[in-house]
Amino acid sequence: MRVCILGATGLVGRELLHLIPRAWPGAQLALHASRDQELEVDGRRFEVKAATQLDAVDATGGELAFVALDDEHSARYVPRLLALGYRVIDKSNAYRGDPAVPLVAAGVNDGLVADEVRLVANPNCTTIPLTLALAPLRRHFGIRGLAVSTYQAISGAGIAALDQFLLDAQVGYAAHNRLGAAFSPSGYAGNTVPHNGKTDDSGFSAEERKLMIESSKILAFPDLPISAQACRVPVAVGHYEQVWLTCERPVSLDAVASAWAGGAFLRVVPTADGAGLSALATVHERDLALVGRVRVVPHDPTTVCFTVAADNLRLGAATNAVRIAARWFPAVDPTLQAPGNLP
Ligand SMILES: NC(=O)c1ccc[n+]([C@@H]2O[C@H](COP(=O)([O-])OP(=O)(O)OC[C@H]3O[C@@H](n4cnc5c(N)ncnc54)[C@H](OP(=O)(O)O)[C@@H]3O)[C@@H](O)[C@H]2O)c1
């Protein structure tokens, strides 16, 4: 099987280089980025070609392509990959809203990945763990509405932002200023900042709208009553989300735990105080969403408050993409196999 990664040198592309041999040992890789270059990942060297080579009339096709580019470049290259015969999973926002393109969180609605489907959109890195946590709760208790607050890692903004953050943090903390006055008030290091790109007339940012619109599409719940607040925190990897969910029926802690036990790709962290449920804990459990810290809201027995955390580069991006593809090409590693729609 020939597997193409477009954006192989980026944060998500590099994770795919770990996952593809687990899912499909022996797969032949075709790697592309902005230009010809060599890439070293954990001591392995890879030849990467300029993506423009795919435009050549004699460009080679293949079975499966992962596209880990920004929206603009995804829109440019996805049609070309489809024309070359690839089945494509796109990680950008370019196709998520297209009604003709399934938007899939593996373990929630991967039953949509039928044989005749050629293009699937991978959701945003906060949407995937949120919908994994919500789907079993919806089956058991129904959903009347929810509010979500996210605390997102810097790596969600790509490799350049992550490297700048690491550098700024190193320099800023070396200044030994307890207030953090050495940091830029608008930068990521030592800071909490609104995820405020493309804030529209509604007052919600693009990141917040993505979480709301995508959750509705994945759960096949039109007009899902959801609102979101998204910010970035000075963490390298691992998105943390706080959810207030109002159900159709009263809920209890035990009932929530048993609903999650029937979900997919979840690790329930049973501690009442949330010990073991942190952004960094997700990089030790990269392919699962961590859920826990459930509290029934004192004034309303139908509302529960809980925490969801996941590695944004893996469960929130590359792992979900591989699990989607495993619906077409079954994965050797069972932890990377999507289950099909759960009852
Ligand atoms: N990071 C996350 O947590 C996350 C989670 C979910 C979804 N996503 C989405 O996944 C996509 C990739 O994100 P990322 O974080 O991996 O980004 P990234 O680290 O910034 O990597 C971007 C990739 O795009 C390539 N590229 C840039 N310009 C190009 C061009 N003109 N032609 C071809 N390739 C070009 C880069 O290649 P060079 O190295 O050659 O510049 C690099 O491989 C984005 O759409 C993002 O929104 C990211």
Coordinates of N, CA and C in Angstrom, one line a residue, residues 114-305:
A114 N -17.8 4.8 4.4 CA -18.1 3.6 3.6 C -17.1 3.5 2.5
D115 N -17.2 2.3 1.8 CA -16.2 2.1 0.7 C -16.2 3.1 -0.4
E116 N -17.4 3.6 -0.7 CA -17.5 4.6 -1.8 C -17.0 6.0 -1.4
V117 N -16.8 6.2 -0.1 CA -16.3 7.6 0.3 C -14.8 7.7 -0.1
R118 N -14.5 8.9 -0.7 CA -13.1 9.1 -1.1 C -12.4 10.1 -0.3
L119 N -13.2 11.0 0.4 CA -12.6 12.1 1.1 C -13.3 12.2 2.5
V120 N -12.5 12.3 3.6 CA -13.1 12.5 4.9 C -12.4 13.6 5.6
A121 N -13.1 14.5 6.3 CA -12.5 15.6 7.0 C -12.3 15.1 8.5
N122 N -11.1 15.5 9.0 CA -10.7 15.2 10.4 C -11.1 16.4 11.2
P123 N -11.8 16.2 12.3 CA -12.3 17.4 13.1 C -11.2 18.2 13.8
N124 N -11.6 19.3 14.4 CA -10.6 20.1 15.2 C -10.2 19.2 16.4
C125 N -9.0 19.6 16.9 CA -8.4 18.8 18.0 C -9.1 18.9 19.3
T126 N -10.0 19.9 19.5 CA -10.8 19.9 20.7 C -12.2 19.1 20.5
T127 N -12.6 19.1 19.2 CA -13.9 18.5 18.9 C -13.8 17.0 19.1
I128 N -12.7 16.3 18.7 CA -12.6 14.9 18.8 C -12.8 14.4 20.2
P129 N -12.0 14.8 21.2 CA -12.2 14.3 22.5 C -13.5 14.7 23.1
L130 N -14.0 15.9 22.8 CA -15.3 16.3 23.3 C -16.4 15.3 22.9
T131 N -16.5 15.0 21.6 CA -17.5 14.2 21.1 C -17.4 12.8 21.5
L132 N -16.2 12.3 21.7 CA -16.0 11.0 22.3 C -16.6 10.9 23.7
A133 N -16.4 12.0 24.5 CA -17.0 12.0 25.8 C -18.5 12.2 25.8
L134 N -19.0 13.0 24.9 CA -20.4 13.2 24.8 C -21.3 12.1 24.3
A135 N -20.8 11.4 23.3 CA -21.6 10.4 22.6 C -22.2 9.4 23.6
P136 N -21.4 8.8 24.5 CA -22.1 7.8 25.4 C -23.0 8.4 26.4
L137 N -22.7 9.7 26.8 CA -23.6 10.4 27.7 C -25.0 10.7 27.0
R138 N -24.9 11.0 25.8 CA -26.1 11.3 25.0 C -27.0 10.1 24.9
R139 N -26.3 8.9 24.6 CA -27.1 7.7 24.5 C -27.8 7.3 25.8
H140 N -27.2 7.6 27.0 CA -27.8 7.3 28.2 C -28.7 8.3 28.8
F141 N -28.4 9.6 28.6 CA -29.2 10.6 29.4 C -29.8 11.7 28.5
G142 N -29.5 11.7 27.2 CA -30.0 12.7 26.3 C -29.2 14.0 26.6
I143 N -29.2 14.9 25.6 CA -28.6 16.2 25.8 C -29.6 17.3 25.7
R144 N -29.6 18.2 26.7 CA -30.4 19.5 26.5 C -29.6 20.6 26.1
G145 N -28.3 20.6 26.5 CA -27.4 21.7 26.1 C -26.1 21.6 26.9
L146 N -25.1 22.3 26.4 CA -23.8 22.3 27.0 C -23.0 23.5 26.8
A147 N -22.1 23.8 27.7 CA -21.1 24.9 27.6 C -19.7 24.2 27.8
V148 N -18.7 24.7 27.0 CA -17.4 24.1 27.1 C -16.4 25.3 27.2
S149 N -15.4 25.1 28.0 CA -14.3 26.0 28.1 C -13.0 25.2 27.8
T150 N -12.2 25.7 26.9 CA -11.0 25.0 26.5 C -9.7 25.7 27.0
Y151 N -8.7 24.9 27.3 CA -7.4 25.4 27.7 C -6.4 24.7 26.8
Q152 N -6.0 25.3 25.7 CA -5.4 24.6 24.6 C -3.9 24.9 24.6
A153 N -3.1 23.8 24.2 CA -1.7 23.9 24.1 C -1.2 24.6 22.9
I154 N 0.0 25.1 23.0 CA 0.6 26.0 21.9 C 0.8 25.1 20.6
S155 N 1.1 23.9 20.7 CA 1.4 23.1 19.6 C 0.2 23.0 18.6
G156 N -1.0 23.3 19.1 CA -2.2 23.4 18.2 C -2.0 24.4 17.1
A157 N -1.1 25.4 17.3 CA -0.8 26.4 16.3 C 0.3 26.0 15.4
G158 N 0.8 24.8 15.5 CA 1.8 24.4 14.5 C 3.3 24.5 15.0
I159 N 4.2 24.0 14.3 CA 5.6 23.8 14.7 C 6.3 25.2 14.9
A160 N 6.0 26.2 14.1 CA 6.7 27.5 14.2 C 6.3 28.1 15.6
A161 N 4.9 28.1 15.9 CA 4.5 28.7 17.1 C 5.0 28.0 18.3
L162 N 5.1 26.6 18.2 CA 5.6 25.9 19.4 C 7.1 26.2 19.6
D163 N 7.8 26.2 18.6 CA 9.3 26.5 18.7 C 9.5 27.9 19.3
Q164 N 8.7 28.9 18.8 CA 8.8 30.3 19.3 C 8.4 30.3 20.8
F165 N 7.4 29.6 21.2 CA 7.0 29.5 22.6 C 8.1 29.0 23.5
L166 N 8.7 27.9 23.0 CA 9.7 27.2 23.8 C 10.9 28.2 24.0
L167 N 11.2 28.9 23.0 CA 12.4 29.8 23.0 C 12.0 31.0 24.0
D168 N 10.8 31.6 23.8 CA 10.4 32.7 24.6 C 10.4 32.3 26.1
A169 N 9.8 31.1 26.4 CA 9.7 30.6 27.8 C 11.1 30.4 28.4
Q170 N 12.0 29.9 27.6 CA 13.4 29.7 28.1 C 14.0 31.0 28.5
V171 N 13.9 32.0 27.6 CA 14.5 33.3 27.8 C 13.8 34.0 28.9
G172 N 12.5 34.0 28.9 CA 11.7 34.8 29.9 C 11.8 34.2 31.3
Y173 N 11.8 32.9 31.5 CA 11.9 32.4 32.8 C 13.4 32.6 33.3
A174 N 14.3 32.6 32.4 CA 15.7 32.8 32.8 C 15.9 34.2 33.5
A175 N 14.9 35.1 33.2 CA 15.0 36.5 33.8 C 14.6 36.5 35.3
H176 N 14.1 35.4 35.8 CA 13.8 35.3 37.2 C 12.9 36.4 37.7
N177 N 11.9 36.8 36.9 CA 10.9 37.8 37.3 C 9.6 37.1 37.7
R178 N 9.2 37.2 39.0 CA 8.1 36.4 39.4 C 6.8 36.8 38.8
L179 N 6.7 38.0 38.3 CA 5.5 38.5 37.7 C 5.4 38.1 36.2
G180 N 6.5 37.6 35.7 CA 6.4 37.3 34.2 C 6.5 38.6 33.4
A181 N 7.0 39.7 33.9 CA 7.1 40.9 33.2 C 8.0 40.8 32.0
A182 N 8.9 39.8 32.0 CA 9.8 39.7 30.8 C 9.1 39.2 29.6
F183 N 7.9 38.6 29.8 CA 7.1 38.1 28.6 C 6.3 39.1 28.0
S184 N 6.0 38.9 26.7 CA 5.1 39.8 26.0 C 3.6 39.5 26.4
P185 N 2.9 40.6 26.8 CA 1.5 40.4 27.2 C 0.6 39.8 26.1
S186 N 1.0 39.8 24.9 CA 0.2 39.2 23.8 C 0.8 37.9 23.3
G187 N 1.9 37.5 23.9 CA 2.6 36.2 23.5 C 2.0 35.0 24.3
Y188 N 2.5 33.8 23.9 CA 2.0 32.6 24.6 C 2.8 32.3 25.9
A189 N 4.1 32.6 25.9 CA 4.9 32.2 27.1 C 4.4 32.9 28.3
G190 N 4.3 32.1 29.4 CA 3.9 32.6 30.7 C 2.5 33.2 30.7
N191 N 1.6 32.9 29.8 CA 0.4 33.6 29.6 C -0.8 32.8 29.4
T192 N -2.0 33.3 29.5 CA -3.2 32.7 29.0 C -3.9 33.8 28.1
V193 N -4.1 33.4 26.9 CA -4.6 34.3 25.9 C -5.8 33.8 25.2
P194 N -6.8 34.7 24.8 CA -7.9 34.2 24.1 C -7.5 33.6 22.7
H195 N -8.2 32.5 22.4 CA -8.0 31.9 21.0 C -8.8 32.7 20.1
N196 N -8.4 33.9 19.7 CA -9.3 34.9 19.2 C -9.2 35.2 17.7
G197 N -8.6 34.3 16.9 CA -8.5 34.5 15.5 C -9.9 34.4 14.9
K198 N -10.1 35.3 13.9 CA -11.4 35.4 13.1 C -12.6 35.5 14.0
T199 N -12.6 36.3 15.0 CA -13.8 36.5 15.8 C -14.8 37.3 14.9
D200 N -16.0 36.8 14.9 CA -17.0 37.4 14.0 C -18.0 38.2 14.7
D201 N -19.1 38.7 14.1 CA -20.1 39.5 14.7 C -20.7 38.9 15.9
S202 N -20.7 37.5 16.0 CA -21.4 36.8 17.1 C -20.5 37.0 18.3
G203 N -19.3 37.4 18.2 CA -18.4 37.5 19.3 C -17.6 36.2 19.6
F204 N -17.9 35.1 18.9 CA -17.2 33.9 19.0 C -16.1 33.8 18.0
S205 N -14.9 33.3 18.5 CA -13.8 33.2 17.6 C -14.0 31.9 16.7
A206 N -13.1 31.8 15.7 CA -13.2 30.7 14.7 C -13.0 29.4 15.5
E207 N -12.1 29.4 16.4 CA -11.9 28.1 17.2 C -13.1 27.7 18.0
E208 N -13.8 28.7 18.5 CA -15.0 28.4 19.3 C -16.1 28.0 18.4
R209 N -16.2 28.6 17.2 CA -17.3 28.2 16.3 C -17.0 26.8 15.7
K210 N -15.8 26.5 15.5 CA -15.4 25.1 15.0 C -15.9 24.1 16.0
L211 N -15.6 24.3 17.3 CA -16.0 23.3 18.3 C -17.6 23.2 18.3
M212 N -18.3 24.3 18.2 CA -19.7 24.2 18.2 C -20.3 23.6 17.0
I213 N -19.9 24.0 15.8 CA -20.5 23.6 14.5 C -20.1 22.1 14.3
E214 N -18.8 21.8 14.5 CA -18.4 20.4 14.3 C -19.1 19.4 15.2
S215 N -19.2 19.8 16.5 CA -19.9 18.8 17.4 C -21.3 18.5 16.9
S216 N -22.0 19.5 16.4 CA -23.3 19.3 15.9 C -23.3 18.4 14.7
K217 N -22.4 18.6 13.8 CA -22.4 17.7 12.6 C -22.0 16.3 13.0
I218 N -21.0 16.1 13.8 CA -20.5 14.7 14.2 C -21.6 14.0 14.9
L219 N -22.3 14.7 15.9 CA -23.3 14.0 16.7 C -24.6 13.9 15.9
A220 N -24.7 14.4 14.7 CA -25.9 14.5 13.9 C -27.0 15.0 14.8
F221 N -26.7 16.2 15.4 CA -27.6 16.8 16.3 C -27.8 18.3 15.8
P222 N -28.7 18.5 14.8 CA -28.8 19.9 14.3 C -29.2 20.9 15.4
D223 N -28.6 22.1 15.3 CA -28.9 23.1 16.3 C -28.6 22.6 17.8
L224 N -27.5 21.9 17.9 CA -27.1 21.4 19.2 C -26.9 22.7 20.1
P225 N -27.6 22.8 21.3 CA -27.4 24.0 22.1 C -26.1 23.9 22.8
I226 N -25.1 24.5 22.2 CA -23.7 24.5 22.7 C -23.1 25.9 22.6
S227 N -22.3 26.3 23.7 CA -21.5 27.5 23.5 C -20.1 27.2 24.0
A228 N -19.1 27.9 23.6 CA -17.8 27.6 23.9 C -16.9 28.8 24.2
Q229 N -15.9 28.6 25.0 CA -14.9 29.6 25.3 C -13.6 28.9 25.0
A230 N -12.7 29.5 24.2 CA -11.4 28.8 23.9 C -10.3 29.8 24.2
C231 N -9.3 29.3 25.0 CA -8.0 30.1 25.2 C -6.8 29.2 25.1
R232 N -5.7 29.8 24.9 CA -4.4 29.0 24.9 C -3.7 29.3 26.2
V233 N -3.1 28.2 26.7 CA -2.3 28.3 28.0 C -0.9 27.8 27.6
P234 N 0.0 28.2 28.5 CA 1.5 28.0 28.2 C 1.9 26.5 28.4
V235 N 1.3 25.7 27.6 CA 1.6 24.2 27.7 C 2.0 23.8 26.3
A236 N 3.0 22.9 26.1 CA 3.4 22.6 24.8 C 2.4 21.7 24.1
V237 N 2.0 20.6 24.7 CA 1.1 19.6 24.1 C 0.1 19.2 25.1
G238 N -1.2 19.0 24.7 CA -2.3 18.5 25.6 C -3.3 19.6 25.7
H239 N -4.5 19.3 25.1 CA -5.6 20.3 25.3 C -6.5 19.8 26.5
Y240 N -7.0 20.7 27.3 CA -7.8 20.4 28.5 C -9.1 21.2 28.3
E241 N -10.2 20.5 28.5 CA -11.5 21.1 28.3 C -12.4 20.8 29.5
Q242 N -13.2 21.9 29.9 CA -14.1 21.8 31.0 C -15.5 21.9 30.4
V243 N -16.4 20.9 30.7 CA -17.7 20.9 30.1 C -18.8 21.0 31.2
W244 N -19.8 21.7 30.9 CA -21.0 21.7 31.7 C -22.1 21.2 30.8
L245 N -22.6 20.0 31.1 CA -23.6 19.3 30.3 C -24.9 19.2 31.0
T246 N -26.0 19.7 30.4 CA -27.3 19.5 30.9 C -28.0 18.4 30.1
C247 N -28.5 17.4 30.9 CA -29.1 16.2 30.2 C -30.6 16.3 30.3
E248 N -31.3 15.4 29.7 CA -32.7 15.3 29.7 C -33.2 14.7 31.0
R249 N -32.3 14.0 31.7 CA -32.7 13.3 32.9 C -31.7 13.5 34.0
P250 N -32.1 13.3 35.2 CA -31.0 13.5 36.3 C -29.9 12.5 36.1
V251 N -28.7 12.8 36.5 CA -27.6 12.0 36.4 C -26.9 11.8 37.7
S252 N -26.1 10.7 37.8 CA -25.3 10.4 39.0 C -23.9 10.1 38.5
L253 N -22.9 10.2 39.5 CA -21.5 9.9 39.1 C -21.4 8.5 38.6
D254 N -22.0 7.6 39.3 CA -21.9 6.2 38.9 C -22.5 5.9 37.5
A255 N -23.6 6.6 37.2 CA -24.2 6.4 35.9 C -23.4 7.0 34.8
V256 N -22.7 8.1 35.1 CA -21.8 8.7 34.1 C -20.6 7.7 33.8
A257 N -20.1 7.2 34.9 CA -18.9 6.3 34.8 C -19.3 5.1 34.0
S258 N -20.5 4.5 34.2 CA -20.9 3.3 33.4 C -21.2 3.7 32.0
A259 N -21.7 4.9 31.7 CA -22.0 5.3 30.3 C -20.6 5.4 29.6
W260 N -19.6 6.0 30.2 CA -18.3 6.1 29.6 C -17.6 4.7 29.4
A261 N -17.9 3.8 30.3 CA -17.3 2.5 30.1 C -17.8 1.8 28.8
G262 N -18.9 2.2 28.3 CA -19.4 1.7 27.0 C -19.0 2.6 25.8
G263 N -18.2 3.6 26.0 CA -17.7 4.5 25.0 C -16.5 4.0 24.3
A264 N -15.9 4.7 23.4 CA -14.7 4.3 22.6 C -13.6 5.3 22.9
F265 N -12.4 4.8 23.0 CA -11.2 5.5 23.1 C -11.2 6.5 24.2
L266 N -11.8 6.1 25.4 CA -11.8 6.9 26.6 C -11.0 6.2 27.7
R267 N -10.3 6.9 28.5 CA -9.8 6.4 29.7 C -10.4 7.2 30.9
V268 N -11.2 6.5 31.7 CA -11.9 7.2 32.8 C -10.9 7.3 33.9
V269 N -10.6 8.6 34.3 CA -9.8 8.8 35.5 C -10.7 8.9 36.7
P270 N -10.6 8.0 37.6 CA -11.7 7.9 38.7 C -11.5 8.9 39.8
T271 N -10.4 9.6 39.9 CA -10.2 10.4 41.1 C -11.2 11.6 41.2
A272 N -11.7 11.8 42.3 CA -12.7 12.9 42.5 C -12.0 14.3 42.3
D273 N -10.8 14.4 42.7 CA -10.1 15.7 42.6 C -9.4 15.9 41.3
G274 N -9.4 14.9 40.4 CA -8.8 15.1 39.1 C -7.3 14.7 39.1
A275 N -6.8 14.2 40.1 CA -5.4 13.7 40.1 C -5.2 12.7 38.9
G276 N -4.2 12.9 38.1 CA -4.0 12.0 37.0 C -4.7 12.5 35.7
L277 N -5.4 13.6 35.8 CA -6.2 14.2 34.7 C -5.6 15.6 34.4
S278 N -4.6 15.6 33.6 CA -4.0 16.9 33.3 C -3.6 17.0 31.8
A279 N -3.2 18.2 31.3 CA -2.8 18.3 30.0 C -1.6 17.4 29.7
L280 N -0.6 17.4 30.6 CA 0.6 16.6 30.4 C 0.3 15.1 30.5
A281 N -0.7 14.7 31.3 CA -1.0 13.3 31.4 C -1.3 12.7 30.0
T282 N -1.8 13.5 29.1 CA -2.3 13.0 27.8 C -1.1 12.6 27.0
V283 N 0.1 13.2 27.2 CA 1.2 12.7 26.4 C 1.8 11.4 26.9
H284 N 1.3 10.9 27.9 CA 1.6 9.5 28.4 C 0.5 8.5 28.0
E285 N -0.5 9.0 27.4 CA -1.7 8.2 27.0 C -2.2 8.8 25.7
R286 N -1.4 8.8 24.7 CA -1.5 9.7 23.5 C -2.7 9.4 22.7
D287 N -3.2 8.1 22.7 CA -4.2 7.7 21.7 C -5.6 7.6 22.4
L288 N -5.8 8.1 23.6 CA -7.1 8.0 24.3 C -7.4 9.4 24.8
A289 N -8.7 9.7 25.0 CA -9.2 10.9 25.7 C -9.3 10.6 27.2
L290 N -8.8 11.4 28.0 CA -8.9 11.2 29.5 C -10.2 12.0 29.9
V291 N -11.0 11.3 30.7 CA -12.2 11.9 31.2 C -12.4 11.7 32.7
G292 N -13.0 12.7 33.3 CA -13.2 12.5 34.8 C -13.6 13.8 35.5
R293 N -13.3 13.8 36.8 CA -13.6 15.0 37.6 C -15.1 15.4 37.4
V294 N -16.0 14.3 37.5 CA -17.4 14.6 37.3 C -18.0 15.1 38.6
R295 N -18.8 16.2 38.4 CA -19.5 16.8 39.5 C -20.9 17.1 39.1
V296 N -21.9 16.6 39.9 CA -23.3 17.0 39.6 C -23.4 18.4 40.2
V297 N -23.9 19.3 39.3 CA -24.1 20.7 39.7 C -25.1 20.8 40.9
P298 N -24.7 21.5 42.0 CA -25.6 21.5 43.2 C -27.0 21.9 43.0
H299 N -27.2 22.9 42.1 CA -28.6 23.4 41.9 C -29.4 22.7 40.9
D300 N -28.8 21.7 40.2 CA -29.5 21.1 39.1 C -29.0 19.6 38.9
P301 N -29.8 18.6 39.3 CA -29.4 17.2 39.2 C -29.3 16.7 37.7
T302 N -29.7 17.5 36.7 CA -29.6 17.1 35.3 C -28.3 17.6 34.7
T303 N -27.6 18.5 35.5 CA -26.3 19.1 34.9 C -25.1 18.5 35.6
V304 N -24.2 18.0 34.7 CA -22.9 17.5 35.3 C -21.8 18.4 34.7
C305 N -20.8 18.5 35.5 CA -19.6 19.2 35.1 C -18.5 18.2 35.0

